[in-house]
Coordinates of C-alpha atoms in Angstrom, one line a residue:
X268 CA 0.0 0.0 0.0
X269 CA 1.0 3.6 -0.5
X270 CA 2.4 5.1 2.6
X271 CA 0.5 8.4 2.0
X272 CA -2.9 6.8 1.5
X273 CA -3.7 6.8 5.2
X274 CA -4.4 3.0 5.2
X275 CA -2.5 0.4 7.1
X276 CA -2.1 -3.2 6.4
X277 CA -4.6 -5.5 8.1
X278 CA -3.3 -7.5 11.0
X279 CA -4.6 -10.7 12.5
X280 CA -8.4 -10.5 12.9
X281 CA -9.7 -10.5 16.5
X282 CA -10.7 -13.8 18.1
X283 CA -14.4 -14.7 17.8
X284 CA -15.4 -15.4 21.4
X285 CA -18.8 -16.9 20.7
X286 CA -17.5 -20.5 20.2
X287 CA -15.3 -20.2 23.2
X288 CA -18.2 -19.0 25.4
X289 CA -20.6 -21.6 24.0
X290 CA -18.2 -24.5 24.5
X291 CA -17.3 -23.2 27.9
X292 CA -20.9 -23.2 29.0
X293 CA -21.4 -26.7 27.6
X294 CA -18.2 -27.8 29.4
X295 CA -19.4 -26.4 32.7
X296 CA -22.8 -28.1 32.3
X297 CA -21.2 -31.5 31.6
X298 CA -18.7 -31.0 34.5
X299 CA -21.5 -30.2 37.0
X300 CA -23.5 -33.2 35.7
X301 CA -20.5 -35.4 36.1
X302 CA -19.9 -34.3 39.7
X303 CA -23.5 -34.8 40.6
X304 CA -23.5 -38.3 39.1
X305 CA -20.4 -39.2 41.0
X306 CA -21.8 -37.8 44.2
X307 CA -25.0 -39.8 44.0
X308 CA -23.1 -43.0 43.2
X309 CA -23.2 -43.5 39.5
X310 CA -19.5 -44.0 39.1
X311 CA -19.3 -45.3 35.5
X312 CA -21.6 -42.8 34.0
X313 CA -20.0 -40.0 36.1
X314 CA -16.5 -41.1 34.9
X315 CA -17.7 -41.0 31.3
X316 CA -19.2 -37.5 31.8
X317 CA -16.0 -36.4 33.4
X318 CA -13.9 -37.7 30.5
X319 CA -16.2 -35.8 28.1
X320 CA -15.8 -32.7 30.2
X321 CA -12.0 -32.9 29.9
X322 CA -12.2 -33.3 26.2
X323 CA -14.6 -30.4 25.8
X324 CA -12.3 -28.2 28.0
X325 CA -9.4 -29.0 25.8
X326 CA -11.5 -28.2 22.7
X327 CA -12.6 -25.0 24.3
X328 CA -9.2 -23.8 25.3
X329 CA -7.4 -24.7 22.1
X330 CA -8.1 -21.3 20.3
X331 CA -7.1 -19.3 23.4
X332 CA -4.5 -16.7 22.4

């Protein structure tokens, strides 16, 4: 670009927070469900939910800057 045109080159676009917040809310819901299931004695189902919670947390935090 011309230096006198008043325009600058475009940098990296800002991060879209909607997927991060959406997956974060889903992760929180799954985590709370896992803790409740473990607390009431459903160990296998609670462990599966907890594993799913960890996978969702990793997926949620992957685009973190």
